[in-house]
Amino acid sequence: MRPISLAIIATLTLSGCDSDHERLVKELEKQIKNTISKDWQATGIPLNSLLTARSNCQYEQGLRGCDQVTDQLIDISNSYASCLADHRSKLCEAMVKTISQHPILAILPKAAAFPLPCSPWYWSLPTYALESQAGKFDYRTEVAGWWWEMWSSLILSCTALLVLFVGAWKWSCHFINKKQQLAEVVANKRTALLEQRKAQEIKEEEARIEDEIRAKLAHDEAILEQERITSENFAKRKSAEAAAKLAAEQAQSAELLASIFNSKKSVHRNI
């Protein structure tokens, strides 16, 4: 692409026409626009196009899109530096190999390396170039493998402790529940026993009261019977006394009548 641009520029220089220059500017800006608008995830990183666009921007000042070209070169430079610092992944191996063998390496600005994720729970990679190519190399899965290799022993130990803790907690809860159930059964039995005792005491009290009532009724009946017998005996005695008195009076009357009769009889004899 660079020789083509130089040829276009040479043609423009030889022609010396403002209209040709304007057409050239439009062509260069079109090339720059096409370069900076590419989807790196779909088409890959356009290293050749960026190299050409960088050359065009250096040759012709004030072209539109040159700032974006610079930003993309900085992004590539940051990606390259980050992968040089941490080239464990297949993504970084491919990134370092591709850029180190490409002429664009000579124009990349110096950049500091960004730390790359060390666990699969990250939002995105620190540069667009790395993020756009990560899916092709299954970077998140690879990082997850490193992370698991590093922490698997601790995770498994913690998991075992957690399982033991949960088991002990469940056993404790089960034991407490059984204890509570047993306490409830005992309490229910105790309540039932108390209610049974209370019912028995009520029955006994009712029986005692009934016995007392019966005893009182029997006592009252005995008193009434005694009073009746006493009354009958008193009536009989009074009746006997009255009969005896009547008999005595009748006897006296008979004697009196007999005496009167005898007296009259004696008088008649004397006459």
PDB file of C-alpha atoms in Angstrom:
ATOM      1  CA  MET A   1       0.000   0.000   0.000  1.00  0.00           C
ATOM      2  CA  ARG A   2       2.840   2.421   0.729  1.00  0.00           C
ATOM      3  CA  PRO A   3       4.296   2.300  -2.824  1.00  0.00           C
ATOM      4  CA  ILE A   4       0.807   2.933  -4.190  1.00  0.00           C
ATOM      5  CA  SER A   5       0.419   6.001  -1.968  1.00  0.00           C
ATOM      6  CA  LEU A   6       3.826   7.292  -2.980  1.00  0.00           C
ATOM      7  CA  ALA A   7       2.890   6.815  -6.621  1.00  0.00           C
ATOM      8  CA  ILE A   8      -0.288   8.761  -6.100  1.00  0.00           C
ATOM      9  CA  ILE A   9       1.634  11.507  -4.329  1.00  0.00           C
ATOM     10  CA  ALA A  10       4.253  11.589  -7.090  1.00  0.00           C
ATOM     11  CA  THR A  11       1.516  11.913  -9.686  1.00  0.00           C
ATOM     12  CA  LEU A  12       0.034  14.775  -7.716  1.00  0.00           C
ATOM     13  CA  THR A  13       3.394  16.521  -7.507  1.00  0.00           C
ATOM     14  CA  LEU A  14       3.957  16.228 -11.210  1.00  0.00           C
ATOM     15  CA  SER A  15       0.506  17.432 -12.116  1.00  0.00           C
ATOM     16  CA  GLY A  16       0.646  20.492  -9.837  1.00  0.00           C
ATOM     17  CA  CYS A  17      -3.130  20.972 -10.043  1.00  0.00           C
ATOM     18  CA  ASP A  18      -5.224  21.992  -7.085  1.00  0.00           C
ATOM     19  CA  SER A  19      -8.097  19.822  -8.232  1.00  0.00           C
ATOM     20  CA  ASP A  20      -5.826  16.810  -8.409  1.00  0.00           C
ATOM     21  CA  HIS A  21      -4.594  17.602  -4.929  1.00  0.00           C
ATOM     22  CA  GLU A  22      -8.095  17.736  -3.628  1.00  0.00           C
ATOM     23  CA  ARG A  23      -8.872  14.416  -5.254  1.00  0.00           C
ATOM     24  CA  LEU A  24      -5.741  12.968  -3.711  1.00  0.00           C
ATOM     25  CA  VAL A  25      -6.694  14.258  -0.263  1.00  0.00           C
ATOM     26  CA  LYS A  26     -10.107  12.661  -0.640  1.00  0.00           C
ATOM     27  CA  GLU A  27      -8.522   9.379  -1.701  1.00  0.00           C
ATOM     28  CA  LEU A  28      -6.131   9.436   1.246  1.00  0.00           C
ATOM     29  CA  GLU A  29      -8.919  10.326   3.705  1.00  0.00           C
ATOM     30  CA  LYS A  30     -11.089   7.591   2.193  1.00  0.00           C
ATOM     31  CA  GLN A  31      -8.304   5.072   2.761  1.00  0.00           C
ATOM     32  CA  ILE A  32      -7.857   6.321   6.325  1.00  0.00           C
ATOM     33  CA  LYS A  33     -11.615   6.184   6.983  1.00  0.00           C
ATOM     34  CA  ASN A  34     -11.848   2.644   5.633  1.00  0.00           C
ATOM     35  CA  THR A  35      -8.936   1.660   7.850  1.00  0.00           C
ATOM     36  CA  ILE A  36     -10.136   3.164  11.129  1.00  0.00           C
ATOM     37  CA  SER A  37     -13.734   1.956  10.616  1.00  0.00           C
ATOM     38  CA  LYS A  38     -12.844  -1.720  10.245  1.00  0.00           C
ATOM     39  CA  ASP A  39     -14.186  -4.201  12.769  1.00  0.00           C
ATOM     40  CA  TRP A  40     -11.084  -5.878  14.168  1.00  0.00           C
ATOM     41  CA  GLN A  41     -13.092  -8.706  15.656  1.00  0.00           C
ATOM     42  CA  ALA A  42     -14.525  -9.629  12.256  1.00  0.00           C
ATOM     43  CA  THR A  43     -11.620  -8.848   9.917  1.00  0.00           C
ATOM     44  CA  GLY A  44      -8.613  -8.976  12.217  1.00  0.00           C
ATOM     45  CA  ILE A  45      -6.210  -6.132  13.029  1.00  0.00           C
ATOM     46  CA  PRO A  46      -5.514  -4.204   9.767  1.00  0.00           C
ATOM     47  CA  LEU A  47      -1.767  -3.818  10.224  1.00  0.00           C
ATOM     48  CA  ASN A  48      -1.021  -3.147   6.524  1.00  0.00           C
ATOM     49  CA  SER A  49      -3.803  -0.584   6.235  1.00  0.00           C
ATOM     50  CA  LEU A  50      -2.702   1.162   9.405  1.00  0.00           C
ATOM     51  CA  LEU A  51       0.884   1.293   8.163  1.00  0.00           C
ATOM     52  CA  THR A  52      -0.301   2.893   4.930  1.00  0.00           C
ATOM     53  CA  ALA A  53      -2.603   5.304   6.749  1.00  0.00           C
ATOM     54  CA  ARG A  54       0.261   6.313   9.047  1.00  0.00           C
ATOM     55  CA  SER A  55       2.443   7.039   6.025  1.00  0.00           C
ATOM     56  CA  ASN A  56      -0.310   9.118   4.427  1.00  0.00           C
ATOM     57  CA  CYS A  57      -0.803  11.120   7.635  1.00  0.00           C
ATOM     58  CA  GLN A  58       2.911  11.840   7.861  1.00  0.00           C
ATOM     59  CA  TYR A  59       3.098  12.951   4.261  1.00  0.00           C
ATOM     60  CA  GLU A  60      -0.061  15.067   4.163  1.00  0.00           C
ATOM     61  CA  GLN A  61      -0.740  17.081   7.286  1.00  0.00           C
ATOM     62  CA  GLY A  62      -4.293  17.778   8.427  1.00  0.00           C
ATOM     63  CA  LEU A  63      -5.963  14.704   6.996  1.00  0.00           C
ATOM     64  CA  ARG A  64      -9.168  13.701   8.744  1.00  0.00           C
ATOM     65  CA  GLY A  65      -8.943  10.476  10.747  1.00  0.00           C
ATOM     66  CA  CYS A  66      -5.231  10.704  11.543  1.00  0.00           C
ATOM     67  CA  ASP A  67      -5.948  11.096  15.266  1.00  0.00           C
ATOM     68  CA  GLN A  68      -7.907   7.846  15.207  1.00  0.00           C
ATOM     69  CA  VAL A  69      -5.013   6.191  13.364  1.00  0.00           C
ATOM     70  CA  THR A  70      -2.668   7.334  16.122  1.00  0.00           C
ATOM     71  CA  ASP A  71      -5.068   6.028  18.798  1.00  0.00           C
ATOM     72  CA  GLN A  72      -5.248   2.635  17.117  1.00  0.00           C
ATOM     73  CA  LEU A  73      -1.459   2.452  16.822  1.00  0.00           C
ATOM     74  CA  ILE A  74      -1.191   3.299  20.526  1.00  0.00           C
ATOM     75  CA  ASP A  75      -3.699   0.543  21.274  1.00  0.00           C
ATOM     76  CA  ILE A  76      -1.637  -1.957  19.270  1.00  0.00           C
ATOM     77  CA  SER A  77       1.525  -0.768  21.000  1.00  0.00           C
ATOM     78  CA  ASN A  78      -0.088  -1.186  24.425  1.00  0.00           C
ATOM     79  CA  SER A  79      -1.280  -4.650  23.441  1.00  0.00           C
ATOM     80  CA  TYR A  80       2.200  -5.624  22.222  1.00  0.00           C
ATOM     81  CA  ALA A  81       3.868  -4.341  25.408  1.00  0.00           C
ATOM     82  CA  SER A  82       1.305  -6.090  27.619  1.00  0.00           C
ATOM     83  CA  CYS A  83       1.808  -9.391  25.817  1.00  0.00           C
ATOM     84  CA  LEU A  84       5.591  -9.066  26.027  1.00  0.00           C
ATOM     85  CA  ALA A  85       5.227  -8.734  29.806  1.00  0.00           C
ATOM     86  CA  ASP A  86       2.805 -11.675  30.034  1.00  0.00           C
ATOM     87  CA  HIS A  87       2.989 -13.986  27.030  1.00  0.00           C
ATOM     88  CA  ARG A  88       1.572 -17.142  28.642  1.00  0.00           C
ATOM     89  CA  SER A  89      -1.602 -17.136  26.595  1.00  0.00           C
ATOM     90  CA  LYS A  90      -2.011 -18.263  23.009  1.00  0.00           C
ATOM     91  CA  LEU A  91      -3.505 -14.850  22.318  1.00  0.00           C
ATOM     92  CA  CYS A  92      -0.346 -13.040  23.404  1.00  0.00           C
ATOM     93  CA  GLU A  93       1.911 -15.544  21.664  1.00  0.00           C
ATOM     94  CA  ALA A  94       0.109 -14.851  18.395  1.00  0.00           C
ATOM     95  CA  MET A  95       0.051 -11.078  19.032  1.00  0.00           C
ATOM     96  CA  VAL A  96       3.802 -10.886  19.765  1.00  0.00           C
ATOM     97  CA  LYS A  97       4.691 -13.152  16.853  1.00  0.00           C
ATOM     98  CA  THR A  98       2.546 -11.249  14.335  1.00  0.00           C
ATOM     99  CA  ILE A  99       3.608  -7.721  15.339  1.00  0.00           C
ATOM    100  CA  SER A 100       7.273  -8.557  15.816  1.00  0.00           C
ATOM    101  CA  GLN A 101       7.410  -9.871  12.239  1.00  0.00           C
ATOM    102  CA  HIS A 102       5.518  -6.927  10.724  1.00  0.00           C
ATOM    103  CA  PRO A 103       6.970  -3.579   9.573  1.00  0.00           C
ATOM    104  CA  ILE A 104       4.436  -1.733  11.728  1.00  0.00           C
ATOM    105  CA  LEU A 105       6.596  -2.531  14.761  1.00  0.00           C
ATOM    106  CA  ALA A 106       9.011   0.221  13.665  1.00  0.00           C
ATOM    107  CA  ILE A 107       6.374   2.977  13.918  1.00  0.00           C
ATOM    108  CA  LEU A 108       4.640   1.868  17.101  1.00  0.00           C
ATOM    109  CA  PRO A 109       4.893   4.432  19.920  1.00  0.00           C
ATOM    110  CA  LYS A 110       6.363   3.342  23.200  1.00  0.00           C
ATOM    111  CA  ALA A 111       3.779   2.248  25.719  1.00  0.00           C
ATOM    112  CA  ALA A 112       3.570   0.813  29.198  1.00  0.00           C
ATOM    113  CA  ALA A 113       2.367  -2.753  29.687  1.00  0.00           C
ATOM    114  CA  PHE A 114      -1.086  -3.247  31.202  1.00  0.00           C
ATOM    115  CA  PRO A 115      -1.649  -6.109  33.621  1.00  0.00           C
ATOM    116  CA  LEU A 116      -3.686  -8.873  32.028  1.00  0.00           C
ATOM    117  CA  PRO A 117      -6.476 -10.689  33.863  1.00  0.00           C
ATOM    118  CA  CYS A 118      -5.476 -13.528  36.154  1.00  0.00           C
ATOM    119  CA  SER A 119      -8.990 -14.875  36.670  1.00  0.00           C
ATOM    120  CA  PRO A 120     -11.934 -15.526  34.321  1.00  0.00           C
ATOM    121  CA  TRP A 121     -14.090 -12.920  36.109  1.00  0.00           C
ATOM    122  CA  TYR A 122     -13.114  -9.810  34.189  1.00  0.00           C
ATOM    123  CA  TRP A 123     -15.220  -7.387  32.190  1.00  0.00           C
ATOM    124  CA  SER A 124     -12.881  -6.872  29.253  1.00  0.00           C
ATOM    125  CA  LEU A 125      -9.195  -6.898  28.321  1.00  0.00           C
ATOM    126  CA  PRO A 126      -7.246  -3.631  28.736  1.00  0.00           C
ATOM    127  CA  THR A 127      -6.917  -2.920  24.978  1.00  0.00           C
ATOM    128  CA  TYR A 128      -9.279  -3.119  22.043  1.00  0.00           C
ATOM    129  CA  ALA A 129      -6.789  -5.166  19.980  1.00  0.00           C
ATOM    130  CA  LEU A 130      -6.584  -7.874  22.647  1.00  0.00           C
ATOM    131  CA  GLU A 131     -10.325  -7.826  23.332  1.00  0.00           C
ATOM    132  CA  SER A 132     -11.154  -8.112  19.626  1.00  0.00           C
ATOM    133  CA  GLN A 133      -8.964 -11.210  19.169  1.00  0.00           C
ATOM    134  CA  ALA A 134      -9.548 -12.916  22.550  1.00  0.00           C
ATOM    135  CA  GLY A 135     -12.532 -14.923  21.336  1.00  0.00           C
ATOM    136  CA  LYS A 136     -10.512 -16.535  18.542  1.00  0.00           C
ATOM    137  CA  PHE A 137      -8.074 -17.999  21.054  1.00  0.00           C
ATOM    138  CA  ASP A 138     -10.665 -18.773  23.795  1.00  0.00           C
ATOM    139  CA  TYR A 139      -8.701 -16.552  26.145  1.00  0.00           C
ATOM    140  CA  ARG A 140     -11.209 -16.579  29.030  1.00  0.00           C
ATOM    141  CA  THR A 141     -11.202 -20.383  29.172  1.00  0.00           C
ATOM    142  CA  GLU A 142      -7.417 -20.410  29.130  1.00  0.00           C
ATOM    143  CA  VAL A 143      -7.262 -17.898  31.985  1.00  0.00           C
ATOM    144  CA  ALA A 144      -9.828 -19.975  33.870  1.00  0.00           C
ATOM    145  CA  GLY A 145      -7.468 -22.964  33.522  1.00  0.00           C
ATOM    146  CA  TRP A 146      -4.567 -21.011  35.028  1.00  0.00           C
ATOM    147  CA  TRP A 147      -6.735 -19.686  37.781  1.00  0.00           C
ATOM    148  CA  TRP A 148      -8.053 -23.153  38.623  1.00  0.00           C
ATOM    149  CA  GLU A 149      -4.556 -24.626  38.593  1.00  0.00           C
ATOM    150  CA  MET A 150      -3.438 -21.928  41.016  1.00  0.00           C
ATOM    151  CA  TRP A 151      -6.380 -22.038  43.407  1.00  0.00           C
ATOM    152  CA  SER A 152      -7.803 -25.551  43.000  1.00  0.00           C
ATOM    153  CA  SER A 153      -6.085 -26.931  46.107  1.00  0.00           C
ATOM    154  CA  LEU A 154      -7.293 -24.061  48.257  1.00  0.00           C
ATOM    155  CA  ILE A 155     -10.772 -24.160  46.712  1.00  0.00           C
ATOM    156  CA  LEU A 156     -11.071 -27.910  47.223  1.00  0.00           C
ATOM    157  CA  SER A 157      -9.837 -27.577  50.804  1.00  0.00           C
ATOM    158  CA  CYS A 158     -12.268 -24.757  51.493  1.00  0.00           C
ATOM    159  CA  THR A 159     -15.020 -26.739  49.800  1.00  0.00           C
ATOM    160  CA  ALA A 160     -14.250 -29.749  51.966  1.00  0.00           C
ATOM    161  CA  LEU A 161     -14.277 -27.561  55.060  1.00  0.00           C
ATOM    162  CA  LEU A 162     -17.506 -25.968  53.896  1.00  0.00           C
ATOM    163  CA  VAL A 163     -19.063 -29.389  53.317  1.00  0.00           C
ATOM    164  CA  LEU A 164     -17.943 -30.494  56.776  1.00  0.00           C
ATOM    165  CA  PHE A 165     -19.259 -27.290  58.289  1.00  0.00           C
ATOM    166  CA  VAL A 166     -22.585 -27.611  56.471  1.00  0.00           C
ATOM    167  CA  GLY A 167     -22.796 -31.271  57.453  1.00  0.00           C
ATOM    168  CA  ALA A 168     -22.046 -30.452  61.076  1.00  0.00           C
ATOM    169  CA  TRP A 169     -24.516 -27.586  60.985  1.00  0.00           C
ATOM    170  CA  LYS A 170     -27.227 -29.794  59.476  1.00  0.00           C
ATOM    171  CA  TRP A 171     -26.487 -32.545  62.008  1.00  0.00           C
ATOM    172  CA  SER A 172     -26.643 -29.959  64.786  1.00  0.00           C
ATOM    173  CA  CYS A 173     -29.937 -28.630  63.421  1.00  0.00           C
ATOM    174  CA  HIS A 174     -31.244 -32.191  63.129  1.00  0.00           C
ATOM    175  CA  PHE A 175     -30.153 -32.955  66.689  1.00  0.00           C
ATOM    176  CA  ILE A 176     -31.734 -29.742  67.963  1.00  0.00           C
ATOM    177  CA  ASN A 177     -34.928 -30.474  66.054  1.00  0.00           C
ATOM    178  CA  LYS A 178     -35.042 -34.009  67.443  1.00  0.00           C
ATOM    179  CA  LYS A 179     -34.421 -32.642  70.917  1.00  0.00           C
ATOM    180  CA  GLN A 180     -37.181 -30.098  70.456  1.00  0.00           C
ATOM    181  CA  GLN A 181     -39.528 -32.765  69.117  1.00  0.00           C
ATOM    182  CA  LEU A 182     -38.703 -35.004  72.078  1.00  0.00           C
ATOM    183  CA  ALA A 183     -39.262 -32.095  74.451  1.00  0.00           C
ATOM    184  CA  GLU A 184     -42.596 -31.394  72.748  1.00  0.00           C
ATOM    185  CA  VAL A 185     -43.600 -35.065  73.067  1.00  0.00           C
ATOM    186  CA  VAL A 186     -42.631 -35.075  76.743  1.00  0.00           C
ATOM    187  CA  ALA A 187     -44.451 -31.789  77.289  1.00  0.00           C
ATOM    188  CA  ASN A 188     -47.532 -33.124  75.500  1.00  0.00           C
ATOM    189  CA  LYS A 189     -47.442 -36.313  77.556  1.00  0.00           C
ATOM    190  CA  ARG A 190     -46.959 -34.294  80.712  1.00  0.00           C
ATOM    191  CA  THR A 191     -49.847 -32.042  79.759  1.00  0.00           C
ATOM    192  CA  ALA A 192     -52.001 -35.043  78.951  1.00  0.00           C
ATOM    193  CA  LEU A 193     -51.023 -36.669  82.244  1.00  0.00           C
ATOM    194  CA  LEU A 194     -51.802 -33.493  84.155  1.00  0.00           C
ATOM    195  CA  GLU A 195     -55.127 -33.198  82.373  1.00  0.00           C
ATOM    196  CA  GLN A 196     -55.802 -36.867  83.116  1.00  0.00           C
ATOM    197  CA  ARG A 197     -54.897 -36.361  86.750  1.00  0.00           C
ATOM    198  CA  LYS A 198     -57.006 -33.243  86.851  1.00  0.00           C
ATOM    199  CA  ALA A 199     -59.940 -35.122  85.320  1.00  0.00           C
ATOM    200  CA  GLN A 200     -59.415 -37.961  87.813  1.00  0.00           C
ATOM    201  CA  GLU A 201     -59.271 -35.508  90.686  1.00  0.00           C
ATOM    202  CA  ILE A 202     -62.452 -33.876  89.397  1.00  0.00           C
ATOM    203  CA  LYS A 203     -64.136 -37.285  89.210  1.00  0.00           C
ATOM    204  CA  GLU A 204     -62.903 -38.157  92.693  1.00  0.00           C
ATOM    205  CA  GLU A 205     -64.088 -34.815  94.007  1.00  0.00           C
ATOM    206  CA  GLU A 206     -67.448 -35.293  92.331  1.00  0.00           C
ATOM    207  CA  ALA A 207     -67.665 -38.817  93.811  1.00  0.00           C
ATOM    208  CA  ARG A 208     -66.697 -37.488  97.237  1.00  0.00           C
ATOM    209  CA  ILE A 209     -69.317 -34.751  97.016  1.00  0.00           C
ATOM    210  CA  GLU A 210     -71.875 -37.291  95.841  1.00  0.00           C
ATOM    211  CA  ASP A 211     -70.947 -39.576  98.735  1.00  0.00           C
ATOM    212  CA  GLU A 212     -71.256 -36.667 101.141  1.00  0.00           C
ATOM    213  CA  ILE A 213     -74.636 -35.783  99.682  1.00  0.00           C
ATOM    214  CA  ARG A 214     -75.761 -39.410  99.942  1.00  0.00           C
ATOM    215  CA  ALA A 215     -74.441 -39.641 103.483  1.00  0.00           C
ATOM    216  CA  LYS A 216     -76.217 -36.430 104.410  1.00  0.00           C
ATOM    217  CA  LEU A 217     -79.415 -37.645 102.774  1.00  0.00           C
ATOM    218  CA  ALA A 218     -79.104 -40.983 104.577  1.00  0.00           C
ATOM    219  CA  HIS A 219     -78.450 -39.139 107.852  1.00  0.00           C
ATOM    220  CA  ASP A 220     -81.415 -36.898 107.251  1.00  0.00           C
ATOM    221  CA  GLU A 221     -83.552 -39.924 106.384  1.00  0.00           C
ATOM    222  CA  ALA A 222     -82.362 -41.687 109.522  1.00  0.00           C
ATOM    223  CA  ILE A 223     -83.217 -38.649 111.596  1.00  0.00           C
ATOM    224  CA  LEU A 224     -86.609 -38.417 109.933  1.00  0.00           C
ATOM    225  CA  GLU A 225     -87.183 -42.133 110.481  1.00  0.00           C
ATOM    226  CA  GLN A 226     -86.156 -41.806 114.104  1.00  0.00           C
ATOM    227  CA  GLU A 227     -88.440 -38.857 114.519  1.00  0.00           C
ATOM    228  CA  ARG A 228     -91.223 -40.817 112.822  1.00  0.00           C
ATOM    229  CA  ILE A 229     -90.681 -43.802 115.091  1.00  0.00           C
ATOM    230  CA  THR A 230     -90.502 -41.532 118.093  1.00  0.00           C
ATOM    231  CA  SER A 231     -93.681 -39.822 116.986  1.00  0.00           C
ATOM    232  CA  GLU A 232     -95.384 -43.158 116.432  1.00  0.00           C
ATOM    233  CA  ASN A 233     -94.241 -44.414 119.808  1.00  0.00           C
ATOM    234  CA  PHE A 234     -95.380 -41.186 121.437  1.00  0.00           C
ATOM    235  CA  ALA A 235     -98.702 -41.445 119.634  1.00  0.00           C
ATOM    236  CA  LYS A 236     -99.070 -45.068 120.692  1.00  0.00           C
ATOM    237  CA  ARG A 237     -98.192 -44.157 124.253  1.00  0.00           C
ATOM    238  CA  LYS A 238    -100.641 -41.304 124.254  1.00  0.00           C
ATOM    239  CA  SER A 239    -103.237 -43.577 122.677  1.00  0.00           C
ATOM    240  CA  ALA A 240    -102.555 -46.248 125.285  1.00  0.00           C
ATOM    241  CA  GLU A 241    -102.667 -43.690 128.045  1.00  0.00           C
ATOM    242  CA  ALA A 242    -105.919 -42.315 126.654  1.00  0.00           C
ATOM    243  CA  ALA A 243    -107.333 -45.836 126.352  1.00  0.00           C
ATOM    244  CA  ALA A 244    -106.224 -46.626 129.877  1.00  0.00           C
ATOM    245  CA  LYS A 245    -107.679 -43.387 131.139  1.00  0.00           C
ATOM    246  CA  LEU A 246    -110.863 -44.057 129.244  1.00  0.00           C
ATOM    247  CA  ALA A 247    -110.996 -47.575 130.609  1.00  0.00           C
ATOM    248  CA  ALA A 248    -110.384 -46.241 134.094  1.00  0.00           C
ATOM    249  CA  GLU A 249    -113.034 -43.650 133.660  1.00  0.00           C
ATOM    250  CA  GLN A 250    -115.357 -46.248 132.225  1.00  0.00           C
ATOM    251  CA  ALA A 251    -114.570 -48.511 135.175  1.00  0.00           C
ATOM    252  CA  GLN A 252    -115.234 -45.705 137.611  1.00  0.00           C
ATOM    253  CA  SER A 253    -118.453 -44.890 135.794  1.00  0.00           C
ATOM    254  CA  ALA A 254    -119.481 -48.533 135.909  1.00  0.00           C
ATOM    255  CA  GLU A 255    -118.669 -48.701 139.610  1.00  0.00           C
ATOM    256  CA  LEU A 256    -120.558 -45.495 140.176  1.00  0.00           C
ATOM    257  CA  LEU A 257    -123.542 -46.785 138.232  1.00  0.00           C
ATOM    258  CA  ALA A 258    -123.336 -50.083 140.029  1.00  0.00           C
ATOM    259  CA  SER A 259    -123.200 -48.374 143.339  1.00  0.00           C
ATOM    260  CA  ILE A 260    -126.149 -46.214 142.455  1.00  0.00           C
ATOM    261  CA  PHE A 261    -128.038 -49.207 141.261  1.00  0.00           C
ATOM    262  CA  ASN A 262    -127.271 -51.137 144.394  1.00  0.00           C
ATOM    263  CA  SER A 263    -128.342 -48.190 146.514  1.00  0.00           C
ATOM    264  CA  LYS A 264    -131.680 -47.937 144.799  1.00  0.00           C
ATOM    265  CA  LYS A 265    -132.155 -51.660 145.106  1.00  0.00           C
ATOM    266  CA  SER A 266    -131.558 -51.510 148.814  1.00  0.00           C
ATOM    267  CA  VAL A 267    -134.052 -48.692 149.139  1.00  0.00           C
ATOM    268  CA  HIS A 268    -136.740 -50.672 147.390  1.00  0.00           C
ATOM    269  CA  ARG A 269    -136.056 -53.603 149.678  1.00  0.00           C
ATOM    270  CA  ASN A 270    -136.397 -51.496 152.713  1.00  0.00           C
ATOM    271  CA  ILE A 271    -139.701 -50.165 151.504  1.00  0.00           C
TER     272      ILE A 271
END
